[in-house]
XYZ file of N, CA, C and O in Angstrom:
708
model
N 37.710 14.141 -31.417
C 36.903 12.974 -31.838
C 35.613 13.121 -31.053
O 35.525 13.310 -30.071
N 34.562 13.015 -32.155
C 33.264 13.184 -31.556
C 32.742 11.934 -30.732
O 33.331 10.720 -31.014
N 31.988 12.197 -29.801
C 31.348 11.015 -28.794
C 30.337 10.461 -29.629
O 29.580 10.945 -30.211
N 30.072 9.291 -29.370
C 28.839 8.493 -30.040
C 27.525 8.850 -29.398
O 27.695 9.338 -28.188
N 26.550 8.846 -30.233
C 25.283 9.267 -29.555
C 24.740 8.411 -28.368
O 25.098 7.303 -28.359
N 24.209 9.073 -27.389
C 23.647 8.212 -26.273
C 22.815 7.049 -26.828
O 21.860 7.321 -27.640
N 22.657 5.990 -26.108
C 21.728 4.840 -26.501
C 20.342 5.341 -26.291
O 20.164 6.105 -25.259
N 19.417 4.815 -26.722
C 18.092 5.028 -26.327
C 17.549 4.172 -25.531
O 16.633 3.279 -25.643
N 17.830 4.190 -24.126
C 17.183 3.352 -23.180
C 16.200 4.463 -22.540
O 16.373 5.477 -22.333
N 15.166 3.839 -21.986
C 14.142 4.591 -21.359
C 14.703 5.159 -20.062
O 15.287 4.443 -19.325
N 14.423 6.283 -19.700
C 14.654 7.025 -18.359
C 13.995 6.272 -17.336
O 12.664 5.886 -17.662
N 14.550 6.056 -16.162
C 13.958 5.560 -15.040
C 13.886 3.989 -15.113
O 14.130 3.368 -15.957
N 13.384 3.540 -14.099
C 13.417 1.936 -13.997
C 12.581 1.388 -14.857
O 11.332 1.794 -15.022
N 12.804 0.217 -15.083
C 11.856 -0.651 -15.983
C 10.756 -1.438 -14.917
O 11.203 -1.629 -13.917
N 9.667 -1.750 -15.759
C 8.675 -2.422 -14.974
C 9.099 -3.712 -14.238
O 8.771 -3.967 -13.160
N 9.720 -4.564 -14.994
C 10.292 -5.753 -14.427
C 11.150 -5.676 -13.308
O 11.097 -6.376 -12.198
N 12.224 -4.541 -13.250
C 12.928 -4.404 -12.160
C 12.090 -3.885 -10.966
O 12.387 -4.460 -9.818
N 11.144 -3.047 -11.097
C 10.323 -2.529 -10.059
C 9.478 -3.841 -9.432
O 9.629 -3.979 -8.102
N 8.856 -4.576 -10.198
C 8.307 -5.864 -9.538
C 9.304 -6.572 -9.023
O 8.850 -7.419 -7.750
N 10.323 -7.046 -9.533
C 11.243 -7.876 -8.819
C 11.780 -7.268 -7.637
O 11.955 -7.954 -6.532
N 11.978 -5.943 -7.614
C 12.429 -5.288 -6.263
C 11.232 -5.411 -5.355
O 11.707 -5.615 -4.061
N 10.182 -5.269 -5.574
C 9.136 -5.264 -4.707
C 8.873 -6.698 -4.084
O 8.800 -6.950 -2.872
N 9.054 -7.769 -4.753
C 8.999 -9.154 -4.541
C 10.100 -9.513 -3.621
O 10.005 -10.102 -2.517
N 11.233 -9.127 -3.832
C 12.444 -9.332 -3.193
C 12.419 -8.658 -1.864
O 12.773 -9.265 -0.974
N 11.911 -7.445 -1.886
C 11.680 -6.592 -0.380
C 10.778 -7.476 0.502
O 10.934 -7.300 1.580
N 9.640 -7.895 -0.263
C 8.776 -8.724 0.647
C 9.355 -9.720 1.319
O 9.232 -10.249 2.403
N 10.132 -10.578 0.550
C 10.883 -11.732 1.070
C 11.945 -11.392 1.974
O 11.954 -12.100 3.082
N 12.560 -10.298 1.903
C 13.667 -9.795 2.887
C 12.893 -9.402 4.225
O 13.682 -9.625 5.214
N 11.893 -9.011 4.190
C 11.113 -8.816 5.401
C 11.050 -9.895 6.255
O 11.191 -9.869 7.229
N 10.489 -11.136 5.449
C 10.503 -12.391 6.385
C 11.816 -12.942 6.650
O 11.955 -13.889 7.429
N 13.035 -12.434 6.102
C 14.311 -13.066 6.164
C 15.059 -12.250 7.138
O 16.358 -12.684 7.233
N 14.725 -11.435 7.917
C 15.600 -10.733 8.750
C 16.064 -11.446 9.864
O 15.176 -12.153 10.459
N 17.361 -11.403 10.379
C 17.891 -12.282 10.999
C 17.691 -11.880 12.452
O 18.218 -12.499 13.424
N 16.864 -10.700 12.898
C 16.726 -10.513 14.292
C 16.084 -11.543 15.084
O 15.454 -12.308 14.556
N 15.991 -11.177 16.303
C 15.239 -12.191 17.327
C 13.925 -11.921 17.164
O 13.395 -10.849 16.698
N 13.141 -13.146 17.354
C 11.567 -13.112 17.278
C 11.208 -12.018 18.538
O 11.326 -12.409 19.664
N 10.623 -11.047 18.093
C 10.238 -9.871 19.288
C 9.207 -10.545 20.183
O 9.054 -10.160 21.313
N 8.441 -11.345 19.580
C 7.238 -11.965 20.595
C 7.532 -13.476 20.882
O 6.732 -14.312 21.029
N 8.972 -13.771 20.935
C 9.257 -15.207 21.151
C 8.699 -15.363 22.724
O 8.727 -14.667 23.502
N 8.607 -16.802 22.965
C 7.884 -17.233 24.042
C 8.768 -16.983 25.457
O 9.017 -18.021 25.927
N 9.366 -15.915 25.763
C 10.240 -15.840 27.006
C 9.530 -16.240 28.183
O 10.093 -16.613 29.112
N 8.130 -16.025 28.161
C 7.608 -16.200 29.342
C 6.667 -17.649 29.362
O 5.929 -18.051 30.224
N 7.399 -18.473 28.495
C 6.632 -19.766 28.159
C 5.617 -19.734 27.247
O 5.009 -20.834 26.865
N 5.114 -18.799 26.570
C 4.103 -18.734 25.689
C 4.728 -19.054 24.262
O 5.790 -18.934 24.038
N 3.813 -19.208 23.305
C 4.402 -19.640 21.985
C 4.887 -18.561 21.252
O 4.290 -17.241 21.630
N 5.709 -18.294 20.388
C 6.297 -17.414 19.532
C 5.246 -17.081 18.420
O 4.336 -17.803 18.096
N 5.768 -16.078 17.922
C 4.802 -15.592 16.563
C 4.826 -16.629 15.492
O 3.829 -17.027 15.009
N 6.049 -17.288 15.449
C 6.087 -18.329 14.384
C 5.261 -19.600 14.737
O 4.428 -20.188 13.883
N 5.339 -19.935 15.948
C 4.518 -21.035 16.566
C 2.968 -20.618 16.276
O 2.178 -21.740 15.957
N 2.548 -19.698 16.685
C 1.081 -19.251 16.433
C 0.822 -19.255 15.223
O -0.326 -19.737 14.639
N 1.580 -18.626 14.254
C 1.421 -18.723 12.978
C 1.157 -19.795 12.333
O 0.242 -20.314 11.435
N 2.038 -20.902 12.563
C 2.147 -22.204 12.042
C 0.756 -23.043 12.544
O 0.035 -23.687 11.829
N 0.447 -22.819 13.803
C -0.670 -23.421 14.307
C -2.134 -22.891 13.700
O -2.843 -23.599 13.351
N -2.183 -21.714 13.557
C -3.142 -21.012 12.846
C -3.525 -21.461 11.319
O -4.261 -21.842 10.942
N -2.273 -21.621 10.498
C -2.130 -22.181 9.259
C -2.581 -23.536 9.312
O -3.267 -24.008 8.320
N -2.154 -24.286 10.235
C -2.622 -25.765 10.215
C -4.254 -25.777 10.502
O -4.877 -26.952 9.680
N -4.594 -25.110 11.371
C -6.119 -25.121 11.607
C -7.064 -24.531 10.699
O -7.941 -25.153 10.173
N -6.262 -23.589 9.830
C -7.133 -23.078 8.542
C -7.270 -24.274 7.522
O -8.079 -24.377 6.950
N -5.990 -24.778 7.342
C -5.891 -25.833 6.294
C -6.837 -27.122 6.671
O -7.615 -27.659 5.892
N -7.099 -27.439 7.910
C -7.685 -28.577 8.415
C -9.295 -28.220 7.962
O -10.145 -28.980 7.754
N -9.516 -26.837 8.453
C -11.089 -26.483 8.045
C -11.419 -26.552 6.603
O -12.448 -26.777 6.308
N -10.322 -26.039 5.858
C -10.415 -26.336 4.271
C -10.736 -27.756 3.972
O -11.613 -28.119 3.085
N -9.863 -28.649 4.559
C -10.069 -30.059 4.180
C -11.475 -30.547 4.618
O -12.204 -31.205 3.874
N -11.855 -29.899 5.796
C -13.365 -30.375 6.121
C -14.196 -29.772 5.096
O -15.402 -30.479 4.844
N -14.182 -28.614 4.573
C -15.037 -28.155 3.580
C -15.070 -28.971 2.318
O -16.219 -29.280 1.768
N -13.731 -29.375 1.907
C -13.694 -30.203 0.697
C -14.450 -31.555 1.087
O -15.069 -32.133 0.000
N -14.154 -32.092 2.177
C -15.006 -33.507 2.530
C -16.475 -33.301 2.460
O -17.119 -34.369 1.981
N -16.935 -32.208 3.018
C -18.494 -31.871 3.070
C -19.006 -31.795 1.508
O -20.127 -32.412 1.277
N -17.987 -31.053 0.669
C -18.701 -31.154 -0.901
C -18.599 -32.412 -1.439
O -19.497 -32.782 -2.165
N -17.490 -33.259 -1.101
C -17.360 -34.463 -1.850
C -18.514 -35.293 -1.240
O -19.109 -36.073 -2.013
N -18.757 -35.344 -0.082
C -19.924 -35.965 0.603
C -21.352 -35.559 -0.078
O -22.162 -36.612 -0.408
N -21.585 -34.305 -0.247
C -22.907 -33.872 -0.825
C -23.055 -34.109 -2.292
O -24.088 -34.139 -2.803
N -21.759 -34.074 -3.034
C -21.828 -34.154 -4.519
C -20.676 -35.176 -4.962
O -19.702 -34.913 -5.193
N -20.956 -36.558 -4.960
C -20.107 -37.507 -5.098
C -19.536 -37.421 -6.737
O -18.539 -37.808 -6.769
N -20.330 -36.834 -7.524
C -19.781 -36.680 -8.795
C -18.550 -35.817 -9.074
O -17.922 -35.961 -10.095
N -18.324 -34.954 -8.015
C -17.245 -33.816 -8.002
C -15.991 -34.588 -7.518
O -14.909 -34.038 -7.324
N -16.249 -35.952 -6.725
C -15.092 -36.432 -6.012
C -13.792 -36.638 -6.806
O -12.638 -36.197 -6.263
N -13.865 -37.093 -8.026
C -12.645 -37.232 -8.821
C -12.044 -35.893 -9.006
O -10.701 -35.851 -9.226
N -12.549 -34.931 -9.388
C -12.143 -33.479 -9.423
C -11.419 -32.887 -8.375
O -10.411 -32.158 -8.490
N -12.115 -33.112 -7.037
C -11.739 -32.436 -5.939
C -10.743 -33.200 -5.017
O -9.856 -32.543 -4.450
N -10.589 -34.489 -5.485
C -9.653 -35.415 -4.598
C -8.297 -34.837 -4.514
O -7.444 -34.730 -3.520
N -7.551 -34.562 -5.651
C -6.358 -34.087 -5.886
C -5.927 -32.887 -4.968
O -4.950 -32.487 -4.394
N -6.991 -31.837 -5.207
C -7.011 -30.530 -4.443
C -7.104 -30.684 -3.069
O -6.284 -30.119 -2.244
N -7.993 -31.647 -2.629
C -8.096 -31.765 -1.212
C -6.930 -32.536 -0.505
O -6.486 -32.299 0.574
N -6.266 -33.257 -1.432
C -4.965 -34.158 -0.897
C -3.792 -33.011 -0.759
O -3.077 -32.972 0.223
N -3.777 -31.935 -1.425
C -2.801 -30.992 -1.220
C -3.047 -30.007 -0.144
O -1.980 -29.687 0.636
N -4.316 -29.805 0.091
C -4.804 -28.972 1.296
C -4.279 -29.659 2.688
O -3.920 -29.293 3.592
N -4.632 -31.059 2.516
C -4.440 -31.926 3.756
C -2.785 -32.062 3.839
O -2.160 -31.946 5.114
N -2.032 -32.014 2.757
C -0.582 -32.096 3.024
C -0.100 -30.747 3.336
O 0.752 -30.655 4.331
N -0.690 -29.555 3.118
C -0.332 -28.388 3.631
C -0.712 -28.372 5.148
O 0.290 -27.747 5.966
N -1.673 -28.842 5.710
C -2.093 -28.956 7.061
C -0.906 -29.700 7.719
O -0.351 -29.393 8.846
N -0.417 -30.841 7.312
C 0.548 -31.621 7.795
C 1.892 -30.865 7.817
O 2.596 -30.906 8.915
N 1.968 -30.284 7.074
C 3.333 -29.363 7.044
C 3.377 -28.425 7.966
O 4.450 -28.338 8.659
N 2.296 -27.704 8.024
C 2.245 -26.687 8.926
C 2.141 -27.200 10.425
O 2.740 -26.608 11.547
N 1.539 -28.401 10.632
C 1.429 -29.048 11.867
C 2.845 -29.579 12.378
O 3.171 -29.536 13.570
N 3.490 -30.143 11.392
C 4.765 -30.812 11.906
C 5.662 -29.697 12.215
O 6.604 -30.156 13.035
N 5.763 -28.684 12.029
C 6.579 -27.472 12.345
C 6.213 -26.885 13.611
O 6.898 -26.228 14.266
N 4.978 -27.278 14.261
C 4.646 -26.706 15.462
C 5.232 -27.419 16.784
O 5.004 -28.725 16.762
N 6.280 -26.721 17.460
C 6.816 -27.274 18.459
C 5.954 -27.690 19.507
O 6.471 -28.393 20.619
N 4.885 -27.076 19.691
C 4.126 -27.568 20.928
C 2.730 -28.393 20.443
O 1.889 -27.791 20.134
N 2.910 -29.743 20.495
C 1.990 -30.591 19.924
C 1.003 -30.842 21.052
O 0.281 -31.804 21.096
N 0.772 -30.059 22.144
C -0.146 -30.362 23.265
C -1.470 -30.441 22.680
O -2.491 -31.118 23.490
N -1.846 -29.553 21.770
C -3.319 -29.718 21.276
C -3.345 -29.911 19.708
O -2.573 -29.296 19.173
N -4.000 -30.709 19.371
C -4.334 -30.943 18.103
C -4.977 -29.992 17.264
O -5.857 -29.338 17.567
N -4.311 -29.681 16.171
C -5.125 -28.604 15.222
C -6.386 -29.060 14.879
O -7.294 -28.233 14.652
N -6.953 -30.411 14.820
C -8.080 -30.687 14.399
C -9.059 -30.344 15.384
O -10.232 -30.134 15.047
N -8.733 -30.431 16.734
C -9.721 -30.185 17.734
C -10.005 -28.759 18.030
O -11.043 -28.362 18.558
N -9.206 -27.878 17.284
C -9.560 -26.517 17.390
C -9.607 -25.803 16.102
O -8.941 -24.961 15.734
N -10.485 -26.400 15.366
C -10.598 -25.939 13.882
C -11.006 -24.374 13.929
O -11.719 -23.848 14.785
N -10.278 -23.648 12.872
C -10.373 -22.145 13.031
C -11.852 -21.777 12.554
O -12.811 -22.373 11.708
N -12.521 -20.977 13.245
C -13.798 -20.499 13.311
C -14.001 -19.687 11.842
O -15.148 -20.011 11.311
N -13.070 -19.254 11.257
C -13.094 -18.500 9.911
C -13.054 -19.587 8.850
O -13.767 -19.221 7.926
N -12.661 -20.761 8.974
C -12.398 -21.657 7.953
C -13.483 -22.867 7.884
O -13.939 -23.252 7.112
N -13.994 -22.970 9.281
C -15.015 -24.101 9.465
C -15.929 -23.682 10.575
O -15.665 -23.821 11.785
N -17.015 -22.890 10.224
C -17.698 -22.175 11.375
C -18.478 -23.352 12.090
O -18.972 -22.960 13.337
N -18.792 -24.502 11.418
C -19.520 -25.651 12.382
C -18.887 -26.820 12.068
O -17.874 -26.939 11.379
N -19.348 -27.810 12.945
C -18.787 -29.129 12.816
C -18.932 -29.661 11.559
O -17.980 -30.248 10.888
N -19.910 -29.438 10.646
C -20.096 -29.960 9.287
C -20.554 -28.664 8.495
O -21.746 -28.290 8.682
N -19.730 -28.059 7.448
C -19.943 -27.027 6.825
C -21.117 -27.397 5.955
O -21.333 -28.413 5.498
N -21.957 -26.444 5.687
C -23.103 -26.480 4.953
C -22.790 -26.229 3.573
O -21.674 -25.701 2.997
N -23.289 -27.096 2.533
C -23.000 -27.244 1.300
C -24.254 -26.921 0.491
O -25.338 -27.510 0.541
N -24.012 -25.998 -0.622
C -25.028 -25.470 -1.577
C -25.549 -26.738 -2.295
O -24.823 -27.735 -2.613
N -26.851 -26.911 -2.675
C -27.253 -28.127 -3.316
C -26.864 -28.151 -4.594
O -26.876 -29.187 -5.241
N -26.487 -27.093 -5.169
C -26.000 -26.830 -6.615
C -24.621 -26.977 -6.818
O -23.749 -26.613 -6.047
N -24.118 -28.029 -7.784
C -22.582 -28.250 -7.724
C -21.855 -26.991 -8.030
O -20.711 -26.711 -7.542
N -22.401 -26.182 -9.061
C -21.689 -25.019 -9.425
C -21.488 -24.154 -8.081
O -20.361 -23.585 -8.003
N -22.417 -24.006 -7.330
C -22.277 -23.147 -6.151
C -21.325 -23.732 -4.995
O -20.722 -23.091 -4.297
N -21.449 -25.047 -5.111
C -20.495 -25.641 -4.036
C -19.057 -25.520 -4.409
O -18.346 -25.160 -3.663
N -18.798 -25.534 -5.793
C -17.477 -25.282 -6.295
C -16.972 -23.942 -6.015
O -15.995 -23.497 -5.751
N -18.086 -23.030 -6.314
C -17.695 -21.507 -6.209
C -17.513 -21.163 -4.668
O -16.673 -20.300 -4.228
N -18.183 -21.893 -3.739
C -17.942 -21.848 -2.281
C -16.565 -22.265 -1.944
O -16.031 -21.572 -1.116
N -16.097 -23.323 -2.507
C -14.635 -23.791 -2.309
C -13.721 -22.805 -2.786
O -12.633 -22.562 -2.178
N -14.005 -22.458 -3.995
C -13.139 -21.432 -4.549
C -13.065 -20.187 -3.804
O -11.908 -19.573 -3.316
N -14.124 -19.712 -3.220
C -14.127 -18.459 -2.265
C -13.387 -18.770 -1.039
O -12.483 -17.890 -0.585
N -13.419 -20.093 -0.624
C -12.601 -20.182 0.729
C -11.188 -20.402 0.374
O -10.374 -19.832 1.298
N -10.804 -20.976 -0.745
C -9.220 -21.019 -1.008
C -8.907 -19.521 -1.282
O -7.839 -19.317 -0.803
N -9.662 -18.821 -1.965
C -9.068 -17.378 -2.351
C -9.056 -16.520 -1.016
O -7.931 -15.863 -0.744
N -9.938 -16.675 -0.130
C -9.890 -15.991 1.005
C -8.730 -16.414 2.103
O -7.866 -15.508 2.412
N -8.507 -17.617 2.082
C -7.449 -18.204 2.794
C -5.900 -17.770 2.175
O -5.176 -17.504 3.087
N -5.946 -17.885 0.846
C -4.748 -17.523 0.263
C -4.437 -16.027 0.368
O -3.390 -15.675 0.680
N -5.414 -15.121 0.447
C -5.266 -13.487 0.574
C -4.852 -13.430 2.119
O -3.911 -12.655 2.373
N -5.240 -14.290 2.881
C -5.028 -14.005 4.331
C -3.511 -14.469 4.699
O -2.637 -13.950 5.279
N -3.064 -15.547 4.134
C -1.763 -16.241 4.060
C -0.767 -15.092 3.450
O 0.462 -14.929 3.947
N -1.044 -14.493 2.482
C -0.219 -13.622 1.664
C 0.165 -12.352 2.828
O 1.040 -11.835 2.888
N -0.926 -12.070 3.600
C -0.674 -10.887 4.488
C 0.161 -11.404 5.656
O 0.772 -10.792 6.191
N -0.276 -12.544 6.062
C 0.447 -12.982 7.368
C 1.966 -13.440 7.004
O 2.822 -13.303 7.998
N 2.316 -13.601 5.853
C 3.863 -13.826 5.510
C 4.538 -12.659 5.949
O 5.819 -12.880 6.014
N 4.065 -11.633 5.891
C 4.932 -10.319 6.195
C 5.288 -10.317 7.613
O 6.146 -9.488 8.134
N 4.501 -11.100 8.554
C 4.625 -10.780 10.041
C 5.772 -12.028 10.536
O 5.757 -12.205 11.708
N 5.963 -12.942 9.725
C 6.778 -14.104 10.374
C 8.182 -14.070 9.609
O 8.332 -13.546 8.509
N 9.181 -14.996 10.202
C 10.345 -14.877 9.756
C 10.568 -15.856 8.549
O 9.700 -16.718 8.169
N 11.765 -15.704 7.893
C 11.994 -16.417 6.524
C 11.477 -17.632 6.128
O 10.583 -17.656 5.184
N 11.776 -18.685 6.773
C 11.272 -20.100 6.101
C 9.802 -20.280 6.362
O 9.208 -20.695 5.209
N 9.353 -19.761 7.360
C 7.720 -19.747 7.382
C 7.210 -18.776 6.441
O 6.041 -19.177 5.905
N 7.771 -17.740 6.195
C 7.186 -16.736 5.311
C 7.287 -17.306 3.866
O 6.245 -17.035 3.176
N 8.260 -17.966 3.403
C 8.288 -18.693 2.111
C 7.340 -19.887 2.136
O 6.728 -20.006 0.951
N 7.320 -20.530 2.996
C 6.158 -21.726 3.117
C 4.756 -20.850 2.969
O 3.863 -21.476 2.186
N 4.398 -19.951 3.749
C 3.023 -19.337 3.504
C 2.923 -18.779 2.080
O 1.725 -18.823 1.617
N 3.899 -18.306 1.465
C 3.800 -17.645 0.206
C 3.541 -18.964 -0.814
O 2.592 -18.740 -1.786
N 4.368 -19.845 -0.718
C 3.987 -20.990 -1.483
C 2.797 -21.494 -1.471
O 1.877 -21.900 -2.406
N 2.197 -21.761 -0.277
C 0.825 -22.323 0.001
C -0.111 -21.338 -0.400
O -1.350 -21.739 -0.884
N -0.080 -19.992 -0.253
C -0.760 -19.030 -0.663
C -1.073 -19.158 -2.192
O -2.198 -19.047 -2.915
N 0.219 -19.374 -2.934
C 0.219 -19.517 -4.418
C -0.578 -20.872 -4.716
O -1.536 -20.771 -5.586
N -0.556 -21.836 -4.042
C -1.200 -23.047 -4.375
C -2.750 -23.011 -4.301
O -3.462 -23.498 -4.916
N -3.141 -22.273 -3.090
C -4.477 -21.787 -2.850
C -5.138 -20.972 -3.911
O -6.248 -21.240 -4.559
N -4.249 -20.024 -4.635
C -4.889 -19.277 -5.608
C -5.115 -20.168 -6.668
O -6.051 -19.951 -7.659
N -4.191 -21.039 -7.032
C -4.311 -21.738 -8.187
C -5.573 -22.844 -7.927
O -6.098 -23.211 -8.948
N -5.639 -23.364 -6.688
C -6.968 -24.100 -6.472
C -8.077 -23.457 -6.782
O -9.065 -23.922 -7.433
N -8.195 -21.978 -6.385
C -9.273 -21.331 -6.739
C -9.540 -21.078 -8.188
O -10.690 -21.439 -8.627
N -8.440 -20.983 -8.888
C -8.689 -20.871 -10.302
C -9.178 -22.126 -10.975
O -10.260 -22.197 -11.781
N -8.716 -23.313 -10.478
C -8.884 -24.575 -10.942
C -10.549 -24.818 -10.674
O -11.222 -25.665 -11.254
N -10.733 -24.378 -9.400
C -12.262 -24.742 -9.121
C -13.258 -23.872 -9.771
O -14.451 -24.380 -10.217
N -12.917 -22.784 -10.416
C -13.842 -21.861 -11.136
C -13.676 -21.902 -12.601
O -14.552 -22.137 -13.417
N -12.508 -21.772 -13.070
C -12.120 -21.815 -14.525
C -11.666 -23.160 -15.167
O -11.932 -23.248 -16.133
N -11.122 -23.967 -14.071
C -10.599 -25.240 -14.754
C -11.436 -26.014 -15.347
O -11.013 -26.840 -16.245
N -12.765 -26.005 -15.115
C -13.494 -26.988 -15.455
C -14.422 -26.450 -16.734
O -15.159 -27.199 -17.384
N -14.061 -25.426 -17.089
C -14.721 -24.931 -18.421
C -14.171 -25.553 -19.546
O -13.069 -25.768 -19.991
């Protein structure tokens, strides 16, 4: 009895499988059950606590940038308010998870997200939106890198907020067209 001809499946893994595997591997890195190697055994904050505090400060700095643009360009307020509200919610979520509330994230705004007390805003609305989009994009990129260094739940939160930041950047640049 002759054997049926082999099916015509491409040799090697498919693209979808490779992408799914890479994404799964990245998530598993953040889900490892090991102890936090940098946990505050000497009374200092753990890697997770420091990452949460930094993420809260960065989000608050971005909120300040939104506020500055809205104050300088009131015509953009309706468009920017929903995005600003989401960024403020991100800051609250990160701050709520910080077990050491001894210092407020607002009092120590990140130098990278808010270099001065009141961020400078370009006079042109389009340039102001581009500046916000660049800040959103930069923060999303930084969070995407940071998620590899923190455990499971925080890694998932950083990934979600980074995705939201990338969507905000798109809405700020392409969404108005």
